[in-house]
PDB file of C-alpha atoms and ligand atoms in Angstrom:
ATOM      1  CA  MET A   1      17.154  15.581  13.985  1.00 85.00           C
ATOM      2  CA  LYS A   2      18.277  12.150  12.686  1.00 92.00           C
ATOM      3  CA  ALA A   3      16.272   8.971  13.570  1.00 92.00           C
ATOM      4  CA  ILE A   4      15.724   5.401  12.360  1.00 95.00           C
ATOM      5  CA  LEU A   5      12.015   4.423  12.441  1.00 94.00           C
ATOM      6  CA  THR A   6      11.059   0.474  12.947  1.00 95.00           C
ATOM      7  CA  PHE A   7       8.012  -1.043  11.387  1.00 96.00           C
ATOM      8  CA  HIS A   8       7.139  -4.822  11.055  1.00 96.00           C
ATOM      9  CA  SER A   9       3.651  -5.030   9.282  1.00 96.00           C
ATOM     10  CA  ILE A  10       1.406  -2.350   7.605  1.00 96.00           C
ATOM     11  CA  ASP A  11      -2.078  -3.723   8.326  1.00 96.00           C
ATOM     12  CA  THR A  12      -5.395  -2.662  10.146  1.00 94.00           C
ATOM     13  CA  SER A  13      -5.227  -5.443  12.770  1.00 93.00           C
ATOM     14  CA  GLY A  14      -4.016  -3.103  15.469  1.00 88.00           C
ATOM     15  CA  SER A  15      -1.525  -5.521  16.718  1.00 90.00           C
ATOM     16  CA  VAL A  16       1.614  -4.443  18.461  1.00 86.00           C
ATOM     17  CA  LEU A  17       3.563  -5.408  15.280  1.00 92.00           C
ATOM     18  CA  SER A  18       1.208  -3.276  13.012  1.00 92.00           C
ATOM     19  CA  CYS A  19       0.852   0.155  11.838  1.00 91.00           C
ATOM     20  CA  ALA A  20      -2.025   1.038  10.101  1.00 91.00           C
ATOM     21  CA  PRO A  21      -1.634   1.887   5.982  1.00 93.00           C
ATOM     22  CA  GLU A  22      -3.358   5.328   6.717  1.00 90.00           C
ATOM     23  CA  ALA A  23      -1.200   6.112   9.619  1.00 86.00           C
ATOM     24  CA  PHE A  24       1.860   5.192   7.504  1.00 91.00           C
ATOM     25  CA  ALA A  25       0.924   7.240   4.674  1.00 90.00           C
ATOM     26  CA  ASN A  26       0.321  10.048   7.138  1.00 84.00           C
ATOM     27  CA  LEU A  27       3.603   9.704   8.536  1.00 86.00           C
ATOM     28  CA  LEU A  28       5.178   9.914   5.117  1.00 89.00           C
ATOM     29  CA  ASP A  29       3.098  13.040   4.445  1.00 86.00           C
ATOM     30  CA  ALA A  30       4.116  14.582   7.756  1.00 81.00           C
ATOM     31  CA  LEU A  31       7.722  13.860   7.062  1.00 83.00           C
ATOM     32  CA  GLY A  32       7.557  15.329   3.556  1.00 85.00           C
ATOM     33  CA  LYS A  33       5.852  18.555   4.967  1.00 82.00           C
ATOM     34  CA  SER A  34       8.480  18.854   7.782  1.00 79.00           C
ATOM     35  CA  GLY A  35      11.235  18.952   5.126  1.00 82.00           C
ATOM     36  CA  LEU A  36      13.055  15.946   6.946  1.00 86.00           C
ATOM     37  CA  PRO A  37      14.219  13.876   4.071  1.00 92.00           C
ATOM     38  CA  VAL A  38      13.688  10.071   4.254  1.00 95.00           C
ATOM     39  CA  LEU A  39      17.117   8.645   3.582  1.00 97.00           C
ATOM     40  CA  GLY A  40      18.970   5.207   3.378  1.00 98.00           C
ATOM     41  CA  LEU A  41      21.304   4.318   6.076  1.00 98.00           C
ATOM     42  CA  ASP A  42      24.503   5.123   4.332  1.00 98.00           C
ATOM     43  CA  GLU A  43      23.473   8.610   3.737  1.00 98.00           C
ATOM     44  CA  LEU A  44      21.618   9.086   7.040  1.00 97.00           C
ATOM     45  CA  LEU A  45      25.017   8.129   8.849  1.00 97.00           C
ATOM     46  CA  LEU A  46      26.936  10.655   7.144  1.00 96.00           C
ATOM     47  CA  GLN A  47      28.579  13.023   9.556  1.00 93.00           C
ATOM     48  CA  GLU A  48      27.764  15.867   7.189  1.00 95.00           C
ATOM     49  CA  THR A  49      24.033  14.696   7.145  1.00 95.00           C
ATOM     50  CA  GLU A  50      22.310  17.059   9.674  1.00 91.00           C
ATOM     51  CA  ALA A  51      18.815  15.754   9.445  1.00 91.00           C
ATOM     52  CA  GLY A  52      16.953  12.971   8.133  1.00 93.00           C
ATOM     53  CA  ILE A  53      14.800   9.934   8.924  1.00 93.00           C
ATOM     54  CA  ALA A  54      15.457   6.089   7.827  1.00 97.00           C
ATOM     55  CA  ILE A  55      12.580   3.721   7.449  1.00 97.00           C
ATOM     56  CA  THR A  56      13.255   0.107   8.623  1.00 98.00           C
ATOM     57  CA  PHE A  57      11.073  -2.987   8.430  1.00 98.00           C
ATOM     58  CA  ASP A  58      12.103  -6.165  10.582  1.00 98.00           C
ATOM     59  CA  ASP A  59      11.325  -9.747   9.722  1.00 98.00           C
ATOM     60  CA  GLY A  60       9.687  -9.618   6.230  1.00 98.00           C
ATOM     61  CA  MET A  61       5.997  -9.432   6.676  1.00 98.00           C
ATOM     62  CA  HIS A  62       4.067  -9.911   3.421  1.00 98.00           C
ATOM     63  CA  SER A  63       2.317  -6.543   4.050  1.00 98.00           C
ATOM     64  CA  VAL A  64       5.642  -4.811   3.222  1.00 98.00           C
ATOM     65  CA  PHE A  65       5.043  -5.704  -0.087  1.00 98.00           C
ATOM     66  CA  THR A  66       1.360  -5.177  -0.533  1.00 98.00           C
ATOM     67  CA  ALA A  67       0.959  -2.060   1.769  1.00 98.00           C
ATOM     68  CA  ALA A  68       4.368  -0.336   2.563  1.00 98.00           C
ATOM     69  CA  LEU A  69       5.770  -0.411  -1.123  1.00 98.00           C
ATOM     70  CA  PRO A  70       2.877   1.707  -2.770  1.00 97.00           C
ATOM     71  CA  ALA A  71       3.060   4.341   0.022  1.00 97.00           C
ATOM     72  CA  LEU A  72       6.966   4.396  -0.219  1.00 97.00           C
ATOM     73  CA  ARG A  73       6.736   4.756  -3.978  1.00 97.00           C
ATOM     74  CA  ASP A  74       4.101   7.475  -3.677  1.00 95.00           C
ATOM     75  CA  HIS A  75       6.670   9.389  -1.489  1.00 94.00           C
ATOM     76  CA  ALA A  76       9.639   8.320  -3.356  1.00 94.00           C
ATOM     77  CA  ALA A  77      11.001   7.325   0.213  1.00 96.00           C
ATOM     78  CA  ALA A  78      13.932   4.937   0.602  1.00 96.00           C
ATOM     79  CA  ALA A  79      13.779   2.056   3.221  1.00 98.00           C
ATOM     80  CA  HIS A  80      15.580  -0.983   4.498  1.00 98.00           C
ATOM     81  CA  LEU A  81      14.106  -4.459   5.048  1.00 98.00           C
ATOM     82  CA  PHE A  82      15.785  -6.678   7.568  1.00 98.00           C
ATOM     83  CA  LEU A  83      14.773 -10.187   6.549  1.00 98.00           C
ATOM     84  CA  THR A  84      14.674 -13.312   8.706  1.00 98.00           C
ATOM     85  CA  THR A  85      15.571 -15.710   5.845  1.00 98.00           C
ATOM     86  CA  CYS A  86      14.048 -19.075   7.456  1.00 97.00           C
ATOM     87  CA  ALA A  87      10.545 -17.312   7.495  1.00 96.00           C
ATOM     88  CA  ILE A  88      10.475 -16.617   3.791  1.00 97.00           C
ATOM     89  CA  GLU A  89       7.389 -17.909   2.012  1.00 97.00           C
ATOM     90  CA  LYS A  90       6.281 -19.249   5.450  1.00 95.00           C
ATOM     91  CA  ASN A  91       5.080 -17.404   8.616  1.00 93.00           C
ATOM     92  CA  ASN A  92       6.620 -15.694  11.655  1.00 94.00           C
ATOM     93  CA  GLN A  93       6.594 -18.622  13.822  1.00 91.00           C
ATOM     94  CA  TRP A  94      10.104 -19.458  13.993  1.00 90.00           C
ATOM     95  CA  PRO A  95      11.465 -21.297  17.049  1.00 86.00           C
ATOM     96  CA  GLY A  96      11.741 -19.036  20.147  1.00 86.00           C
ATOM     97  CA  GLN A  97       8.769 -16.762  19.068  1.00 88.00           C
ATOM     98  CA  PRO A  98       6.791 -16.042  22.045  1.00 84.00           C
ATOM     99  CA  ARG A  99       3.406 -17.812  22.072  1.00 83.00           C
ATOM    100  CA  ASN A 100       1.465 -14.748  22.257  1.00 85.00           C
ATOM    101  CA  ALA A 101       3.147 -13.103  19.333  1.00 87.00           C
ATOM    102  CA  PRO A 102       0.512 -12.104  16.471  1.00 91.00           C
ATOM    103  CA  GLU A 103       1.058 -14.532  13.437  1.00 93.00           C
ATOM    104  CA  PHE A 104       1.789 -13.118  10.093  1.00 96.00           C
ATOM    105  CA  ASP A 105       2.329 -14.396   6.613  1.00 97.00           C
ATOM    106  CA  MET A 106       5.834 -13.431   5.372  1.00 98.00           C
ATOM    107  CA  LEU A 107       7.027 -12.249   1.852  1.00 98.00           C
ATOM    108  CA  THR A 108       7.764 -14.614  -0.939  1.00 98.00           C
ATOM    109  CA  TRP A 109      11.154 -14.462  -2.828  1.00 98.00           C
ATOM    110  CA  ASP A 110       9.452 -13.152  -5.865  1.00 98.00           C
ATOM    111  CA  GLU A 111       8.260 -10.072  -3.799  1.00 98.00           C
ATOM    112  CA  ILE A 112      11.451  -9.572  -2.080  1.00 98.00           C
ATOM    113  CA  GLU A 113      12.822  -9.488  -5.793  1.00 98.00           C
ATOM    114  CA  ARG A 114      10.421  -6.799  -6.611  1.00 98.00           C
ATOM    115  CA  LEU A 115      11.180  -4.796  -3.477  1.00 98.00           C
ATOM    116  CA  HIS A 116      14.968  -4.892  -4.246  1.00 98.00           C
ATOM    117  CA  GLU A 117      14.014  -3.826  -7.917  1.00 97.00           C
ATOM    118  CA  ALA A 118      11.993  -0.898  -6.313  1.00 97.00           C
ATOM    119  CA  GLY A 119      15.220   0.402  -4.487  1.00 96.00           C
ATOM    120  CA  ILE A 120      14.255  -0.893  -0.991  1.00 98.00           C
ATOM    121  CA  PHE A 121      17.668  -2.169   0.593  1.00 98.00           C
ATOM    122  CA  ILE A 122      17.526  -5.799   1.601  1.00 98.00           C
ATOM    123  CA  ASP A 123      19.499  -6.567   4.900  1.00 98.00           C
ATOM    124  CA  SER A 124      19.915  -9.104   7.436  1.00 98.00           C
ATOM    125  CA  HIS A 125      18.122 -10.058  10.404  1.00 98.00           C
ATOM    126  CA  THR A 126      19.690 -13.493  10.747  1.00 98.00           C
ATOM    127  CA  HIS A 127      18.407 -16.777   9.330  1.00 98.00           C
ATOM    128  CA  SER A 128      16.286 -18.161  12.054  1.00 97.00           C
ATOM    129  CA  HIS A 129      15.662 -14.832  14.420  1.00 97.00           C
ATOM    130  CA  PRO A 130      17.845 -16.492  17.559  1.00 97.00           C
ATOM    131  CA  ASP A 131      18.797 -14.826  20.729  1.00 96.00           C
ATOM    132  CA  MET A 132      22.412 -13.947  19.414  1.00 97.00           C
ATOM    133  CA  ARG A 133      23.714 -13.854  23.218  1.00 98.00           C
ATOM    134  CA  GLU A 134      23.231 -17.620  23.362  1.00 97.00           C
ATOM    135  CA  LEU A 135      25.065 -18.554  20.417  1.00 97.00           C
ATOM    136  CA  SER A 136      28.878 -19.793  20.020  1.00 97.00           C
ATOM    137  CA  ASP A 137      31.138 -17.894  17.677  1.00 96.00           C
ATOM    138  CA  ASP A 138      30.511 -20.821  15.003  1.00 97.00           C
ATOM    139  CA  GLU A 139      26.711 -20.385  15.580  1.00 98.00           C
ATOM    140  CA  MET A 140      26.726 -16.654  14.938  1.00 98.00           C
ATOM    141  CA  PHE A 141      28.832 -16.994  11.852  1.00 98.00           C
ATOM    142  CA  HIS A 142      26.476 -19.791  10.426  1.00 98.00           C
ATOM    143  CA  GLU A 143      23.120 -17.708  11.268  1.00 98.00           C
ATOM    144  CA  CYS A 144      24.700 -14.476   9.499  1.00 98.00           C
ATOM    145  CA  GLU A 145      26.476 -16.352   6.616  1.00 98.00           C
ATOM    146  CA  LEU A 146      23.305 -18.342   5.766  1.00 98.00           C
ATOM    147  CA  ALA A 147      21.073 -15.392   5.635  1.00 98.00           C
ATOM    148  CA  ASP A 148      23.617 -13.390   3.679  1.00 98.00           C
ATOM    149  CA  ASP A 149      24.174 -15.910   1.151  1.00 98.00           C
ATOM    150  CA  LEU A 150      20.511 -16.802   0.543  1.00 98.00           C
ATOM    151  CA  ILE A 151      20.061 -12.954  -0.047  1.00 98.00           C
ATOM    152  CA  GLU A 152      23.079 -12.607  -2.205  1.00 98.00           C
ATOM    153  CA  LYS A 153      22.436 -15.691  -4.320  1.00 98.00           C
ATOM    154  CA  ARG A 154      18.820 -14.273  -5.058  1.00 98.00           C
ATOM    155  CA  LEU A 155      19.500 -10.679  -5.472  1.00 98.00           C
ATOM    156  CA  GLY A 156      23.212 -10.390  -6.246  1.00 98.00           C
ATOM    157  CA  ARG A 157      23.711  -7.878  -3.442  1.00 97.00           C
ATOM    158  CA  ARG A 158      24.977  -8.994   0.026  1.00 98.00           C
ATOM    159  CA  PRO A 159      23.412  -7.287   2.956  1.00 98.00           C
ATOM    160  CA  GLN A 160      25.291  -4.518   4.282  1.00 98.00           C
ATOM    161  CA  TYR A 161      23.344  -3.690   7.520  1.00 98.00           C
ATOM    162  CA  PHE A 162      21.896  -5.818  10.443  1.00 98.00           C
ATOM    163  CA  ALA A 163      19.026  -5.802  12.879  1.00 98.00           C
ATOM    164  CA  TYR A 164      19.513  -7.783  16.109  1.00 98.00           C
ATOM    165  CA  PRO A 165      16.710 -10.253  16.608  1.00 97.00           C
ATOM    166  CA  TYR A 166      14.480  -8.998  19.566  1.00 94.00           C
ATOM    167  CA  GLY A 167      17.286  -6.184  19.869  1.00 95.00           C
ATOM    168  CA  TYR A 168      19.297  -8.745  22.104  1.00 96.00           C
ATOM    169  CA  ARG A 169      23.047  -8.241  22.226  1.00 97.00           C
ATOM    170  CA  ASN A 170      26.155  -8.194  24.270  1.00 97.00           C
ATOM    171  CA  ASP A 171      29.940  -7.128  23.646  1.00 97.00           C
ATOM    172  CA  ALA A 172      30.773 -10.355  22.021  1.00 97.00           C
ATOM    173  CA  VAL A 173      27.536 -10.180  19.574  1.00 98.00           C
ATOM    174  CA  CYS A 174      28.165  -6.349  18.987  1.00 97.00           C
ATOM    175  CA  ASN A 175      31.898  -7.005  18.179  1.00 97.00           C
ATOM    176  CA  TYR A 176      31.253  -9.624  15.885  1.00 98.00           C
ATOM    177  CA  ILE A 177      28.435  -7.756  14.132  1.00 98.00           C
ATOM    178  CA  ARG A 178      30.702  -4.570  14.038  1.00 98.00           C
ATOM    179  CA  ASN A 179      33.271  -6.512  11.989  1.00 98.00           C
ATOM    180  CA  ARG A 180      30.675  -7.976   9.536  1.00 98.00           C
ATOM    181  CA  TYR A 181      28.367  -5.187   8.659  1.00 98.00           C
ATOM    182  CA  LYS A 182      28.552  -1.279   7.950  1.00 98.00           C
ATOM    183  CA  GLY A 183      26.092  -0.815  10.917  1.00 98.00           C
ATOM    184  CA  ALA A 184      23.348  -2.545  13.036  1.00 98.00           C
ATOM    185  CA  VAL A 185      20.318  -1.319  14.397  1.00 98.00           C
ATOM    186  CA  SER A 186      18.939  -2.043  17.807  1.00 93.00           C
ATOM    187  CA  THR A 187      15.697  -1.468  19.710  1.00 89.00           C
ATOM    188  CA  GLU A 188      16.976   1.231  21.990  1.00 88.00           C
ATOM    189  CA  LEU A 189      14.278   3.872  21.739  1.00 86.00           C
ATOM    190  CA  ARG A 190      15.823   7.251  20.931  1.00 86.00           C
ATOM    191  CA  THR A 191      16.817   9.505  18.023  1.00 89.00           C
ATOM    192  CA  LEU A 192      20.346   9.667  16.853  1.00 93.00           C
ATOM    193  CA  SER A 193      23.080  11.794  18.643  1.00 91.00           C
ATOM    194  CA  SER A 194      26.106  13.249  16.766  1.00 88.00           C
ATOM    195  CA  ARG A 195      28.107  10.397  17.649  1.00 90.00           C
ATOM    196  CA  GLU A 196      26.788   6.872  17.464  1.00 94.00           C
ATOM    197  CA  ASP A 197      28.343   3.496  17.898  1.00 95.00           C
ATOM    198  CA  HIS A 198      27.306   2.321  14.275  1.00 97.00           C
ATOM    199  CA  ALA A 199      27.073  -1.377  15.650  1.00 97.00           C
ATOM    200  CA  GLN A 200      24.226  -0.192  17.923  1.00 97.00           C
ATOM    201  CA  LEU A 201      22.075   2.280  16.523  1.00 98.00           C
ATOM    202  CA  PRO A 202      18.980   3.418  18.273  1.00 95.00           C
ATOM    203  CA  ARG A 203      15.643   3.486  16.687  1.00 93.00           C
ATOM    204  CA  LEU A 204      12.045   4.740  17.180  1.00 89.00           C
ATOM    205  CA  ASP A 205       9.451   1.962  17.206  1.00 87.00           C
ATOM    206  CA  SER A 206       6.498   2.708  15.206  1.00 81.00           C
ATOM    207  CA  TYR A 207       4.273   1.624  18.185  1.00 75.00           C
ATOM    208  CA  TYR A 208       5.189   4.939  19.831  1.00 71.00           C
ATOM    209  CA  LEU A 209       4.428   7.003  16.649  1.00 68.00           C
ATOM    210  CA  LYS A 210       0.748   6.029  16.252  1.00 63.00           C
ATOM    211  CA  ASN A 211      -0.259   9.051  18.171  1.00 57.00           C
ATOM    212  CA  HIS A 212      -0.915  11.597  15.639  1.00 50.00           C
ATOM    213  CA  TRP A 213       0.098  14.264  17.727  1.00 47.00           C
ATOM    214  CA  LEU A 214       3.490  12.879  17.879  1.00 54.00           C
ATOM    215  CA  GLN A 215       3.453  12.591  14.035  1.00 55.00           C
ATOM    216  CA  ARG A 216       2.654  16.109  13.463  1.00 56.00           C
ATOM    217  CA  ASN A 217       5.362  16.959  16.029  1.00 56.00           C
ATOM    218  CA  LEU A 218       8.027  14.782  14.999  1.00 59.00           C
ATOM    219  CA  ASP A 219      10.649  17.463  14.696  1.00 54.00           C
ATOM    220  CA  SER A 220       9.739  19.329  17.917  1.00 61.00           C
ATOM    221  CA  SER A 221      11.608  19.282  21.190  1.00 49.00           C
ATOM    222  CA  LEU A 222       8.596  17.985  22.907  1.00 49.00           C
ATOM    223  CA  SER A 223       8.173  14.731  20.981  1.00 61.00           C
ATOM    224  CA  ARG A 224      11.891  14.222  21.601  1.00 60.00           C
ATOM    225  CA  MET A 225      11.529  14.593  25.289  1.00 54.00           C
ATOM    226  CA  TYR A 226       8.430  12.290  25.174  1.00 56.00           C
ATOM    227  CA  LEU A 227      10.358   9.650  23.244  1.00 61.00           C
ATOM    228  CA  SER A 228      13.480   9.603  25.716  1.00 59.00           C
ATOM    229  CA  VAL A 229      10.915   9.465  28.495  1.00 57.00           C
ATOM    230  CA  ARG A 230       9.537   6.403  26.926  1.00 64.00           C
ATOM    231  CA  GLY A 231      12.887   5.047  26.191  1.00 60.00           C
ATOM    232  CA  VAL A 232      13.982   5.458  29.903  1.00 56.00           C
ATOM    233  CA  VAL A 233      10.832   3.619  31.019  1.00 59.00           C
ATOM    234  CA  ARG A 234      11.221   0.736  28.472  1.00 62.00           C
ATOM    235  CA  THR A 235      14.926   0.305  29.707  1.00 57.00           C
ATOM    236  CA  LEU A 236      13.937   0.370  33.259  1.00 55.00           C
ATOM    237  CA  ARG A 237      11.438  -2.486  32.735  1.00 58.00           C
ATOM    238  CA  GLY A 238      14.128  -4.432  31.007  1.00 54.00           C
ATOM    239  CA  THR A 239      12.260  -4.948  27.688  1.00 47.00           C
ATOM    240  CA  GLN A 240      14.787  -3.314  25.681  1.00 39.00           C
TER     241      GLN A 240
HETATM  242 ZN1  LIG B 301      12.534  -9.431  14.450  1.00 79.46          ZN
END
């Protein structure tokens, strides 16, 4: 099995964007015991890689540094962080954020540098987290270029992968992103198949991994079935 997991914040608030530190550590333990390696996206996406998990964080919440990094270090696990660069050193209340969204403090540049030095891949989630479907070609370029430039200027490495804000995309957005990055992750809820469009990689949201039974059985056909059913339900509701 190959899968990409989505996290936002690692904290005890119980919000829809939060995974408890203990659950995150348990998941890394379970992955270690299952023999499924935690890989960066380059390695996971190789055709010859038969099994593995990639861990991704969207937005750039402060707890990625305080709570996720120590656990990732303990388990020598790779991870990708998709940064919304306008929110750095601020909070996640960017324009267009739903009013009922939980509020989080975001990472500082110093913390992002330390994550980069620790081997976390710092990738792009645009500058201001827009719905990309509503942007002109120029605006898409500006959103991606600004974020990539800020990250490269600070870290000396240009983002290679992209996460669609809210998962929103259409053909025009996908084509632009396909030409710009090695790959892009969406919010489509399923494991990876043997042939994937690298511009629309599916992920499993940690929200659906909170159930301990599911963690223990991550690699079983039952949990795959459960997740694909949830994926269908989510698609039908149009909340993809
Ligand atoms: Zn986001």
